[in-house]
Coordinates of C-alpha atoms and ligand atoms in Angstrom, one line a residue:
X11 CA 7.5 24.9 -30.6
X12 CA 4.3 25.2 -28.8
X13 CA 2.2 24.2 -32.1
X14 CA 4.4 21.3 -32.6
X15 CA 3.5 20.3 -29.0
X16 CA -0.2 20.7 -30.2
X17 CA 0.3 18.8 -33.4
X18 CA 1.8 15.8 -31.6
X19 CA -1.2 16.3 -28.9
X20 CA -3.6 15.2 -31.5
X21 CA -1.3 13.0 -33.4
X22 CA -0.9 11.3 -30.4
X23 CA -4.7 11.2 -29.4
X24 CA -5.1 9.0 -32.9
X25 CA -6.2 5.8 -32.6
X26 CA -3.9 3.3 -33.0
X27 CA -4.7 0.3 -34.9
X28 CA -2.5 -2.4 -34.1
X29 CA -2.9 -4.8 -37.7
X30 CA -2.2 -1.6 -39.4
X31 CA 0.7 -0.3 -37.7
X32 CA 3.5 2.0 -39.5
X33 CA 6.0 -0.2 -42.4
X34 CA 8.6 -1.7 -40.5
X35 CA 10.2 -3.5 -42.9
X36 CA 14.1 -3.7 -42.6
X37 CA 14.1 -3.1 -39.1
X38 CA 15.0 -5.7 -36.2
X39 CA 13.2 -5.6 -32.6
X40 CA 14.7 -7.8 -29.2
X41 CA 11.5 -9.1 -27.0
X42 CA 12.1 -10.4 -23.7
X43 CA 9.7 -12.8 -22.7
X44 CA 8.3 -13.5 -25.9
X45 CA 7.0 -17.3 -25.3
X46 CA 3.8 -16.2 -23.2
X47 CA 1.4 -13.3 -22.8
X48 CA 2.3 -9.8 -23.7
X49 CA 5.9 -10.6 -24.9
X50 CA 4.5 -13.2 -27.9
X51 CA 1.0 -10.9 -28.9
X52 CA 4.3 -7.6 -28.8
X53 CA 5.7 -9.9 -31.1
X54 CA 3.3 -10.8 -33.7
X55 CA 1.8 -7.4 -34.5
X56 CA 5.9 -6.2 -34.7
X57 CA 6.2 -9.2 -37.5
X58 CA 3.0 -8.5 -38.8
X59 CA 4.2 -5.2 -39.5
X60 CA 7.1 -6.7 -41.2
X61 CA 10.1 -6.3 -38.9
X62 CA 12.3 -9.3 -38.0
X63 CA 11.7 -9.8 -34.1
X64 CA 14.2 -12.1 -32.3
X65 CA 12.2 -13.8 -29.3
X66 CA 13.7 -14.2 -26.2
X67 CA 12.7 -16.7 -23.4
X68 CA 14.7 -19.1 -20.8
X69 CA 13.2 -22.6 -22.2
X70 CA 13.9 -24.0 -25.2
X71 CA 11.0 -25.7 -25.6
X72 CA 8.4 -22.9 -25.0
X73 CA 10.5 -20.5 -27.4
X74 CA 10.0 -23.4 -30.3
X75 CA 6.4 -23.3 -29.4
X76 CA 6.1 -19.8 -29.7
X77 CA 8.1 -19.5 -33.1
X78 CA 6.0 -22.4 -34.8
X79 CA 2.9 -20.8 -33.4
X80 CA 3.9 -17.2 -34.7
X81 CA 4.9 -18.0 -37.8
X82 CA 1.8 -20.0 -38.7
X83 CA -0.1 -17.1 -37.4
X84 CA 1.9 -14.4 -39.0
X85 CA 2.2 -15.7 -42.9
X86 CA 5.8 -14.4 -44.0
X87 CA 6.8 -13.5 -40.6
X88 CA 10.8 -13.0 -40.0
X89 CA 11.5 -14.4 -36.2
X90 CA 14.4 -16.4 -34.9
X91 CA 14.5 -16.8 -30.8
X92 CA 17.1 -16.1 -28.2
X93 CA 17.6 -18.0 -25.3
X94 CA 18.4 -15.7 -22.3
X95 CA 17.2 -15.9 -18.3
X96 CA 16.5 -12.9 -17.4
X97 CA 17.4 -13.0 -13.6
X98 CA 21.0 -14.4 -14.1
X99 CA 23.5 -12.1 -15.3
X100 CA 25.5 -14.1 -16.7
X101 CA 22.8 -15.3 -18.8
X102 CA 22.3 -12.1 -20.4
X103 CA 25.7 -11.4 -20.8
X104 CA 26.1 -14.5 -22.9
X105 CA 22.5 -13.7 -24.9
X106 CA 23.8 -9.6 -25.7
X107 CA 27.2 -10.8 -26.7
X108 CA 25.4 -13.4 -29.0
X109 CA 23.2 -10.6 -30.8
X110 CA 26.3 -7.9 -31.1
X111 CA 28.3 -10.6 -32.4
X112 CA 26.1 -10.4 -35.5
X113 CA 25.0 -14.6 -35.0
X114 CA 21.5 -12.7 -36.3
X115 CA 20.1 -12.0 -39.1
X116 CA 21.3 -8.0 -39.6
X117 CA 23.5 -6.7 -37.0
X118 CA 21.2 -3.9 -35.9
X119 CA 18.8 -3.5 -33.1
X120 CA 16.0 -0.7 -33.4
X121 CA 14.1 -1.7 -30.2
X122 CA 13.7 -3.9 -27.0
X123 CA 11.0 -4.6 -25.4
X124 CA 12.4 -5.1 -21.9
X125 CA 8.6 -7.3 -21.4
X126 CA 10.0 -10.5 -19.0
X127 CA 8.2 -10.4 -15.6
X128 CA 7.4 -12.5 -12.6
X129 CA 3.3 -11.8 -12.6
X130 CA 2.6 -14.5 -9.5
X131 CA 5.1 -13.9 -7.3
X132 CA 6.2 -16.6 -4.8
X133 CA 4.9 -16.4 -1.2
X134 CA 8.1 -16.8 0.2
X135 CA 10.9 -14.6 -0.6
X136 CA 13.2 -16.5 -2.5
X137 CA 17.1 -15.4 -4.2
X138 CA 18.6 -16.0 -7.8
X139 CA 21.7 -17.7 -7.7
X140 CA 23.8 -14.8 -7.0
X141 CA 21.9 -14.0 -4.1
X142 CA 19.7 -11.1 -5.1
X143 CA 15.9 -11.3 -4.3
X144 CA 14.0 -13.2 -7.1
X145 CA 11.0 -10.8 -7.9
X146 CA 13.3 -7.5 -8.2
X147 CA 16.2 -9.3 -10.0
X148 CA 13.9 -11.0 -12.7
X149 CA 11.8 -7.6 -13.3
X150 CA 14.1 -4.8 -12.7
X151 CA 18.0 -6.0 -12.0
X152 CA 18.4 -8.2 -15.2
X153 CA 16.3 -5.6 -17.7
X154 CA 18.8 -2.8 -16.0
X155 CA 21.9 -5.1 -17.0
X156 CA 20.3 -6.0 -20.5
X157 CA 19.7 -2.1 -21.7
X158 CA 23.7 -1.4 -20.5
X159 CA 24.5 -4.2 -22.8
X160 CA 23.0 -3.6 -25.5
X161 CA 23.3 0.0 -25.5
X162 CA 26.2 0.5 -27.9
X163 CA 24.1 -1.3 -30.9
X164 CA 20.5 0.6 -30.0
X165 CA 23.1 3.8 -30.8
X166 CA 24.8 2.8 -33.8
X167 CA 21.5 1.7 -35.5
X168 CA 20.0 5.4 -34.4
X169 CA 20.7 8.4 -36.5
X170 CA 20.1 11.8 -35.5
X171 CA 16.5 12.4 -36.8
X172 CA 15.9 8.9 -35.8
X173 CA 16.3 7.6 -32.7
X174 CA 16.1 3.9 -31.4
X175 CA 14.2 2.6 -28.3
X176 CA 14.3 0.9 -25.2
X177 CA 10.8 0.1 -23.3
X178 CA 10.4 -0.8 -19.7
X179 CA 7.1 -2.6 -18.4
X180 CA 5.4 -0.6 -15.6
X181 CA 2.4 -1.2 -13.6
X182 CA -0.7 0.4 -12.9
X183 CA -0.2 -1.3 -9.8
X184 CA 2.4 1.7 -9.3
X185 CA -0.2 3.9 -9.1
X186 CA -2.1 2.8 -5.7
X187 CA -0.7 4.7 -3.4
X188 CA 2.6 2.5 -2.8
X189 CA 5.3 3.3 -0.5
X190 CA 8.7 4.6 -1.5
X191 CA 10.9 1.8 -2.8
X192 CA 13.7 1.7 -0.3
X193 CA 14.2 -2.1 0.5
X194 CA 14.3 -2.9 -2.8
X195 CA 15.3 -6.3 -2.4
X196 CA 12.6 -6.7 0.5
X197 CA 15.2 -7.2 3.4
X198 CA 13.6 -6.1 5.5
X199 CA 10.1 -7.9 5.4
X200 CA 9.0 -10.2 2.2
X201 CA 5.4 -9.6 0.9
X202 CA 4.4 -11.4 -2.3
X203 CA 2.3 -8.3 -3.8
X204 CA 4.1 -5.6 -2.5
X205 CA 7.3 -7.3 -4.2
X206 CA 6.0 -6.6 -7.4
X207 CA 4.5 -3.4 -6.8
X208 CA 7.8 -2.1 -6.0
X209 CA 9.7 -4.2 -8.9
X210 CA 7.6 -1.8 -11.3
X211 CA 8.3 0.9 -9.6
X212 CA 11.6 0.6 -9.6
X213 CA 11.4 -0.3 -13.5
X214 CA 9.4 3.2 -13.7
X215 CA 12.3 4.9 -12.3
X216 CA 14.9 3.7 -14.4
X217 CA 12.7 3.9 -17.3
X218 CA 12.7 7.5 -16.8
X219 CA 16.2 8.2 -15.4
X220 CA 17.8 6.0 -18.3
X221 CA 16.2 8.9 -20.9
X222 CA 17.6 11.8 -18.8
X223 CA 21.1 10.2 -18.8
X224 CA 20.9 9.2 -22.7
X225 CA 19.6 12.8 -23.1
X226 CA 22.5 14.1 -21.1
X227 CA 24.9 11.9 -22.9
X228 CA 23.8 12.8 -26.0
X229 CA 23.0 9.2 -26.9
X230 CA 20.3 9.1 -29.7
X231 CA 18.1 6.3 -28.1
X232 CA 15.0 6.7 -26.0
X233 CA 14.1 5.4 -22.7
X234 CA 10.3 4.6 -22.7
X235 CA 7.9 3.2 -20.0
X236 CA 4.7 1.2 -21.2
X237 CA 2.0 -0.7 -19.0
X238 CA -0.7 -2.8 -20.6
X239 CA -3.2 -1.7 -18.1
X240 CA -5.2 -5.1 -16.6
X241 CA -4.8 -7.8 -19.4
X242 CA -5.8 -11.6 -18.5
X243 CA -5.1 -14.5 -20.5
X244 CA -8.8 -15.4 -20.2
X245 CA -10.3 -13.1 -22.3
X246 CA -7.2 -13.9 -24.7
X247 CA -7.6 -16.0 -27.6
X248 CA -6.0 -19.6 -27.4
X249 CA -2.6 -19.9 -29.4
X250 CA -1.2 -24.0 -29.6
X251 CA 1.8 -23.8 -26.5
X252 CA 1.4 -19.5 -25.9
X253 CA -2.1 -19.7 -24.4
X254 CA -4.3 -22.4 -23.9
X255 CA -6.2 -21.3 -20.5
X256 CA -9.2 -24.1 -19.4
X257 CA -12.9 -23.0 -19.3
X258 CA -12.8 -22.3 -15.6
X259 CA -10.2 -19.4 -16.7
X260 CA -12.0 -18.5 -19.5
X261 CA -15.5 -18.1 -17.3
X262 CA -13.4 -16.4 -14.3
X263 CA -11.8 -13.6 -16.4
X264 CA -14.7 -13.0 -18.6
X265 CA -16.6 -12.1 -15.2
X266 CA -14.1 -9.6 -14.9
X267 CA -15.3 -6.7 -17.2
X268 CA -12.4 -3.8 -16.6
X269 CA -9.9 -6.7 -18.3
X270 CA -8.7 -6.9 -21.6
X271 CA -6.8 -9.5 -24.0
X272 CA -3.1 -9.6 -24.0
X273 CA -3.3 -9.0 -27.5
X274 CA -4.7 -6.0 -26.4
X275 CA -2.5 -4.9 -24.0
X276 CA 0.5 -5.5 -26.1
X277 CA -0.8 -2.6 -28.0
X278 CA 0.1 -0.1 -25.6
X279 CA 4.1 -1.3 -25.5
X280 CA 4.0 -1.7 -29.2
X281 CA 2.7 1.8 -29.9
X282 CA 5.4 3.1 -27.3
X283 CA 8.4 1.1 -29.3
X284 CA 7.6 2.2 -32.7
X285 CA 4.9 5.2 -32.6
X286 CA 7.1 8.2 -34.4
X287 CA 5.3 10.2 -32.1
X288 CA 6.3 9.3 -28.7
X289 CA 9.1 10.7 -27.2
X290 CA 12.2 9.7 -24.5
X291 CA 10.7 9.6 -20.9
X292 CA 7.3 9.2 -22.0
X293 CA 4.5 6.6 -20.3
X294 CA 2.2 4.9 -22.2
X295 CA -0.7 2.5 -21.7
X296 CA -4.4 1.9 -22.0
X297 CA -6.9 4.9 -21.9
X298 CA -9.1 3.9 -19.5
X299 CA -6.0 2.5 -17.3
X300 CA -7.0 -1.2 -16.8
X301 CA -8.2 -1.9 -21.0
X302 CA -8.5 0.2 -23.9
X303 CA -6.2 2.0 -26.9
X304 CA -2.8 3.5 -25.8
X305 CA -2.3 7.0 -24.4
X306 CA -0.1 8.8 -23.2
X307 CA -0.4 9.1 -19.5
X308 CA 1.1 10.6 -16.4
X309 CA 4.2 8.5 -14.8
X310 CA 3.7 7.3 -10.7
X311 CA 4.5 9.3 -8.1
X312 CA 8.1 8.0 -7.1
X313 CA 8.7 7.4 -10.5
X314 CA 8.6 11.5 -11.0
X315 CA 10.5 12.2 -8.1
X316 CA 14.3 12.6 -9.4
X317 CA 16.1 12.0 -5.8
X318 CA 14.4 8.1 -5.7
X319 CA 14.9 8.1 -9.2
X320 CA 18.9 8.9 -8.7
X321 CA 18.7 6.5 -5.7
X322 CA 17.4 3.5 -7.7
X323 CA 19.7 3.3 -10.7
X324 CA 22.8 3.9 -8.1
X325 CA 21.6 0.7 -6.2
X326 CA 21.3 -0.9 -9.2
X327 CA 24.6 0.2 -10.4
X328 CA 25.9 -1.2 -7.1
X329 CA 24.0 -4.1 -7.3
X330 CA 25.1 -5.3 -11.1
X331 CA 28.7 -4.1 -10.5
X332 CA 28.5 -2.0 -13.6
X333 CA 27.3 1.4 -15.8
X334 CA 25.7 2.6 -18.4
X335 CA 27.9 2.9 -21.3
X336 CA 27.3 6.4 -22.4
X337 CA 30.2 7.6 -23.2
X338 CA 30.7 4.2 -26.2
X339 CA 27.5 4.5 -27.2
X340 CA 27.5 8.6 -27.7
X341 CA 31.0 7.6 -29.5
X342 CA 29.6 4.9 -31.6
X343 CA 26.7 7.1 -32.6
X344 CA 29.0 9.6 -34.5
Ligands
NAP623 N1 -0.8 -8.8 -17.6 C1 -0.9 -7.7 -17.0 O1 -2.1 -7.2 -16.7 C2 0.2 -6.8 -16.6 C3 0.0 -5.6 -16.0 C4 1.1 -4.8 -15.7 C5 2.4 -5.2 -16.1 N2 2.6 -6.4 -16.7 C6 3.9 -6.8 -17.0 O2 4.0 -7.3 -18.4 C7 5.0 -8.2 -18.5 C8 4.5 -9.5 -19.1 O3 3.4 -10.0 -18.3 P1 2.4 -11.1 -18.8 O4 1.1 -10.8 -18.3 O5 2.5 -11.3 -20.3 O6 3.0 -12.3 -18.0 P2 3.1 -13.9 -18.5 O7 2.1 -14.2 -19.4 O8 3.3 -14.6 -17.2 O9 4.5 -13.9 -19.3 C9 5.7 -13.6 -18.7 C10 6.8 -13.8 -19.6 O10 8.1 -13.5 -18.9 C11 8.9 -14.7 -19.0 N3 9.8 -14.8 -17.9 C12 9.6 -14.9 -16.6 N4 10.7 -15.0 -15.9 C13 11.7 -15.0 -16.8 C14 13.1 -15.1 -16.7 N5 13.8 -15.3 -15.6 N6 13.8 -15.1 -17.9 C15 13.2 -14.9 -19.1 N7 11.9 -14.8 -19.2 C16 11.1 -14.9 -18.1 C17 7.9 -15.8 -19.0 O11 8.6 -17.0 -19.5 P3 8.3 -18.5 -18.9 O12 7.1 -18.9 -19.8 O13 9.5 -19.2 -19.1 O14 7.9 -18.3 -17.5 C18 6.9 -15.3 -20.0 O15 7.4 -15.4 -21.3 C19 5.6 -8.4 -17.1 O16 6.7 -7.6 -16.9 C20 4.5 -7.9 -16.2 O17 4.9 -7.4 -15.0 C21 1.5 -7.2 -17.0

């Protein structure tokens, strides 16, 4: 056991080349946000690498962009897009029933790459349509009712010795010394940044508590956290309708030496969707925190702490109406 840990230590410590990433032909990844940013850069190294990625996005007309522009960057690439918004449930509902209804290509699902985020929050606190704070629904709340849908499919796709995977989008903004989440939908006073800050962290936690309930429910899928450090579309290169920033942007964020690329970044939450080597509960993201190659590293504070973990995903539960299918998808797996 213990030099199985030490072999995966310095497996794991292996630099990870994303144009040279393991074969993964035949298999089939979901991508949230896949039209901009980290989401479309996720995207092409997964169809670079040969698996068929379904990009998801909530306008038509930036999902085309982001197909043409990925399969003339990607020669032979396998893509087909998904419309879905992810803060309106009923949205998702519609997108997951869609994909298990075998509309795509094969009818399983190794990963998702649960990427869509509000970055530039609004100033003023504003609610989706069914009345749940926009920042938090968008980041946390639809991702949370997206996983419980499609968890029945990530289970039948697993086997035993391989296990399919779920990854969440943290923050290292998660990491400077942040409150608690406890008004989770901002109530009780609105802040723009601090919105966000606690969006992630409640992603963290149900990152993390999502693999101690599949592990307790015997459900052979992983629950997975990934951040992608500080990456800025700036020092990113320009991709026809993904990522065309102006020279101002271009001079601002090359001034900003800790950044990376999005390309970059998207390392991180690709190595922690396909990497053999990482494991459920897990949190990945760039060595030197804000840019670099992905590492494993230690999750945030409130993240770690079981009783706010246990607290979030009950909230959320309350919140969406629903749970986790565990049961189904421990059935299904058999
Ligand atoms: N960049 C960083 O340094 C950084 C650091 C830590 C964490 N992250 C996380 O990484 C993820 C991606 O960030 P990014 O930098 O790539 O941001 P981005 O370039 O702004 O891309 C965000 C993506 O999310 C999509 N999106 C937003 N709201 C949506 C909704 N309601 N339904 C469906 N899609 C929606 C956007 O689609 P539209 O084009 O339609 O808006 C876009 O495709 C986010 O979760 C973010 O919190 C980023």
């Amino acid at each position: 056991m213990a030099l199985r840990g030490y072999v995966r230590g310095v497996i794991a410590r292996a630099p990870w080349d994303p144009a040279a990433l393991p074969d993964l032909s035949g298999r089939q990844y979901l991508v949230t946000g896949a039209n901009a940013g980290l989401g479309y850069f996720a995207s092409e190294q997964l169809a670079g690498a040969g698996a068929h990625v379904i990009l998801s996005g909530r306008s038509p007309n930036r999902l085309a962009a982001a197909h043409d522009a990925l399969e003339a960057r990607v020669p032979g690439a396998s893509v087909e897009t998904l419309l879905m918004d992810v803060s309106n449930p009923g949205s998702i509902r519609a997108a997951a029933a869609s994909l298990r209804g075998g509309l795509f290509s094969r009818s399983r699902l190794d990963g998702v790459l649960l990427n869509a985020g509000i970055v530039h929050t609004p100033r003023n606190r504003e609610l989706t349509r069914d009345g749940r704070e926009l920042v938090f629904a968008t980041n946390a709340l639809g991702h949370f009712v997206l996983a419980a849908e499609l968890l029945t499919t990530l289970a039948k796709t697993a086997s035993r010795r391989e296990h399919t995977r779920m990854v969440w989008l943290g923050s290292i903004s998660t990491h400077l010394g942040v409150a608690e989440p406890i008004d989770i939908q901002s109530e009780r006073r609105y802040d723009a940044w601090h919105a966000y800050v606690q969006s992630k962290l409640v992603v963290h936690a149900l990152g993390i508590e999502a693999d101690a309930r599949l592990r307790a429910a015997d459900v052979p899928v992983d629950s997975v956290v990934a951040h992608p450090g500080y990456s800025i579309g700036g020092r990113t290169p320009t991709v026809h309708g993904v990522n065309e920033p102006g020279a101002w942007k271009r001079l601002r964020d090359r001034l900003q030496p800790f950044a990376q690329s999005k390309e970059a970044g998207a390392a991180s939450l690709v190595r922690a969707l396909v990497d053999p080597d990482v494991r459920g509960g897990e949190y990945w993201g760039p060595k030197l925190r804000t840019r670099g190659a992905p590492v494993r590293q230690r999750p945030s504070r409130w993240a770690a702490d079981p009783d706010v973990r246990r607290r979030v995903w009950a909230e959320c539960e309350r919140l969406t109406g629903m749970e986790w299918p565990f049961q189904r998808a421990a059935r299904a797996a058999r």
